[in-house]
Coordinates of C-alpha atoms in Angstrom, one line a residue:
M1 CA 0.0 0.0 0.0
D2 CA 1.3 3.4 -1.0
T3 CA 1.3 5.7 2.0
Y4 CA 4.3 7.9 1.6
P5 CA 3.6 11.7 2.1
L6 CA 2.7 13.0 -1.3
R7 CA 4.0 16.3 -2.5
L8 CA 3.6 17.6 -6.0
T9 CA 5.6 20.7 -7.1
A10 CA 5.0 22.5 -10.4
H11 CA 3.6 25.7 -11.8
G12 CA 4.6 27.7 -8.8
L13 CA 2.7 25.5 -6.3
L14 CA 3.5 22.8 -3.8
L15 CA 0.5 20.5 -3.3
R16 CA 0.8 18.5 -0.1
E17 CA -1.3 16.2 2.0
W18 CA -3.5 17.7 4.7
T19 CA -2.3 17.3 8.3
S20 CA -3.9 17.8 11.7
E21 CA -2.2 21.2 11.8
D22 CA -4.5 22.2 8.9
L23 CA -7.8 21.7 10.7
S24 CA -8.3 25.4 11.4
A25 CA -7.3 26.3 7.8
M26 CA -9.7 23.7 6.4
Q27 CA -12.5 25.1 8.4
K28 CA -11.8 28.6 7.1
L29 CA -11.6 27.4 3.5
F30 CA -14.6 25.0 3.5
D31 CA -17.0 26.8 5.8
D32 CA -18.0 29.2 3.0
P33 CA -21.5 29.7 1.4
D34 CA -20.1 29.2 -2.2
V35 CA -18.3 26.0 -1.1
A36 CA -21.5 24.8 0.7
Y37 CA -23.6 25.5 -2.4
R38 CA -21.3 23.9 -5.0
T39 CA -19.9 20.9 -3.1
P40 CA -21.2 17.9 -1.0
L41 CA -19.1 19.1 2.0
E42 CA -20.7 19.3 5.4
T43 CA -22.4 22.5 6.3
P44 CA -21.6 24.1 8.6
F45 CA -18.0 23.0 8.3
D46 CA -17.1 23.2 12.0
P47 CA -14.1 21.8 13.8
A48 CA -15.7 18.3 14.1
A49 CA -16.5 18.3 10.3
A50 CA -12.9 19.3 9.6
L51 CA -11.6 16.4 11.7
R52 CA -14.0 13.9 10.0
Y53 CA -12.9 15.2 6.6
L54 CA -9.2 14.9 7.4
N55 CA -9.7 11.3 8.7
N56 CA -11.8 10.4 5.6
A57 CA -9.1 11.9 3.3
H58 CA -6.4 9.8 5.0
Q59 CA -8.5 6.6 4.8
A60 CA -9.3 7.3 1.1
R61 CA -5.6 7.8 0.3
Q62 CA -4.6 4.5 2.1
G63 CA -7.3 2.7 0.2
N64 CA -6.1 4.1 -3.1
E65 CA -9.5 5.7 -3.7
R66 CA -8.8 9.5 -3.5
I67 CA -5.9 11.9 -3.1
H68 CA -6.7 15.1 -1.2
L69 CA -4.0 17.7 -1.3
A70 CA -3.7 21.2 0.2
V71 CA -2.9 23.9 -2.4
T72 CA 0.0 26.0 -1.2
T73 CA 2.6 28.3 -2.7
D74 CA 5.1 27.8 0.2
G75 CA 4.4 24.3 1.4
H76 CA 2.7 25.7 4.6
Q77 CA -0.4 27.9 4.3
A78 CA -3.3 26.0 2.7
L79 CA -5.0 28.2 0.1
G80 CA -7.4 25.6 -1.2
E81 CA -7.7 21.9 -2.1
I82 CA -7.3 19.7 -5.2
L83 CA -8.5 16.1 -5.1
L84 CA -8.2 13.2 -7.5
N85 CA -10.8 10.5 -7.2
Q86 CA -9.0 7.4 -8.6
V87 CA -12.1 5.4 -8.8
T88 CA -14.0 7.8 -11.1
S89 CA -10.9 9.5 -12.6
S90 CA -12.4 12.8 -11.6
I91 CA -10.7 15.9 -10.1
G92 CA -12.3 18.5 -7.8
Y93 CA -10.9 21.8 -6.5
I94 CA -11.6 24.6 -4.1
V95 CA -9.8 27.8 -3.6
G96 CA -10.5 29.9 -0.6
T97 CA -12.3 33.2 -1.2
A98 CA -9.4 35.3 0.0
H99 CA -7.0 33.6 -2.4
R100 CA -9.0 33.7 -5.6
G101 CA -7.7 35.7 -8.6
Q102 CA -4.2 34.2 -8.5
R103 CA -4.8 31.3 -11.0
L104 CA -4.4 28.9 -8.1
A105 CA -7.2 26.6 -9.3
T106 CA -5.9 26.5 -12.8
R107 CA -2.3 25.8 -11.7
A108 CA -3.4 23.1 -9.2
L109 CA -5.6 21.5 -11.8
R110 CA -2.7 21.3 -14.3
V111 CA -0.4 19.8 -11.7
M112 CA -3.0 17.2 -10.6
T113 CA -3.9 16.4 -14.3
E114 CA -0.3 15.8 -15.2
Y115 CA 0.1 13.6 -12.1
A116 CA -3.1 11.6 -13.0
H117 CA -1.9 11.0 -16.5
T118 CA 1.8 10.4 -16.0
T119 CA 2.0 8.8 -12.5
I120 CA -1.4 7.1 -12.0
A121 CA -1.6 6.4 -15.7
L122 CA -5.2 7.6 -16.2
P123 CA -5.7 8.1 -19.9
R124 CA -8.7 10.4 -19.3
V125 CA -9.6 12.6 -16.3
I126 CA -12.9 14.5 -15.9
L127 CA -14.4 17.4 -14.0
E128 CA -18.1 17.6 -13.2
I129 CA -19.3 21.2 -13.3
E130 CA -22.7 22.9 -13.1
P131 CA -23.4 24.9 -16.3
D132 CA -23.8 28.2 -14.3
N133 CA -20.5 27.8 -12.5
H134 CA -18.7 30.2 -14.8
P135 CA -15.5 30.5 -12.7
S136 CA -15.0 26.7 -12.7
I137 CA -15.7 26.5 -16.4
A138 CA -13.0 29.2 -17.0
V139 CA -10.6 27.1 -14.9
A140 CA -11.4 24.0 -16.8
R141 CA -10.9 25.7 -20.2
S142 CA -7.6 27.3 -19.0
A143 CA -6.3 23.9 -17.9
G144 CA -7.0 22.3 -21.3
F145 CA -10.3 20.5 -20.4
H146 CA -13.1 20.3 -23.0
P147 CA -16.8 19.5 -22.7
S148 CA -17.5 15.8 -23.2
D149 CA -20.3 14.3 -25.1
A150 CA -21.6 12.6 -22.0
A151 CA -25.2 13.4 -20.9
P152 CA -25.4 15.6 -17.8
E153 CA -25.8 13.9 -14.5
T154 CA -28.7 15.0 -12.3
V155 CA -27.8 15.3 -8.6
S156 CA -29.9 16.0 -5.6
D157 CA -28.0 17.2 -2.6
K158 CA -28.6 19.6 0.3
G159 CA -32.2 20.2 -0.7
R160 CA -31.5 21.2 -4.3
T161 CA -31.4 19.4 -7.6
Y162 CA -28.9 20.3 -10.3
E163 CA -27.1 19.0 -13.4
L164 CA -23.4 18.3 -13.6
H165 CA -21.8 18.5 -17.0
T166 CA -18.6 16.5 -17.7
W167 CA -15.4 18.1 -18.9
E168 CA -12.5 15.9 -20.0
H169 CA -8.8 15.9 -20.5
H170 CA -7.1 13.1 -22.4
F171 CA -3.4 12.1 -22.0
S172 CA -1.2 13.2 -24.8
A173 CA 2.5 12.3 -24.8
H174 CA 3.2 15.2 -27.2
R175 CA 1.5 17.7 -24.7
V176 CA 3.5 16.3 -21.8
Q177 CA 6.8 16.5 -23.8
K178 CA 6.1 20.2 -24.7
A179 CA 5.3 21.0 -21.1
T180 CA 8.7 19.6 -20.0
D181 CA 10.8 21.2 -22.8

């Protein structure tokens, strides 16, 4: 079982695993109305929710199901999260309100997409985005994702029903070579 501390560095970011020292930062990032509206995260995201989330993230990593990484520029202060669901080949991301406008989500998505393609060997990764989530659509386009032909998925969560559209990114050895040149 692969349980080494994962750290990914590229595009001016250091993505690292969450630790118990991040519980307060997680609460500040995830206890946000936009995050509550767009994600299945607990609301309110209080200290107990943060601890449950951290424990679930560690269990998912040990089970090779999901990888949850804090988005940082310095290896310390968490500015957001990027996660890779290895079961569904999907990526999700959150950037704290105070840290938006720095292209953190686009850069983190590029790092995780490269990792998914080259290290995990996933030929295709996806994002699931609501059609009115224009900031997330802009991140997807900027990171090289394109709308897929898949039918939207209807989801009911937290008292609302909405559609998720699939965006996809396919592995290209040529694209990886250009990125490393």
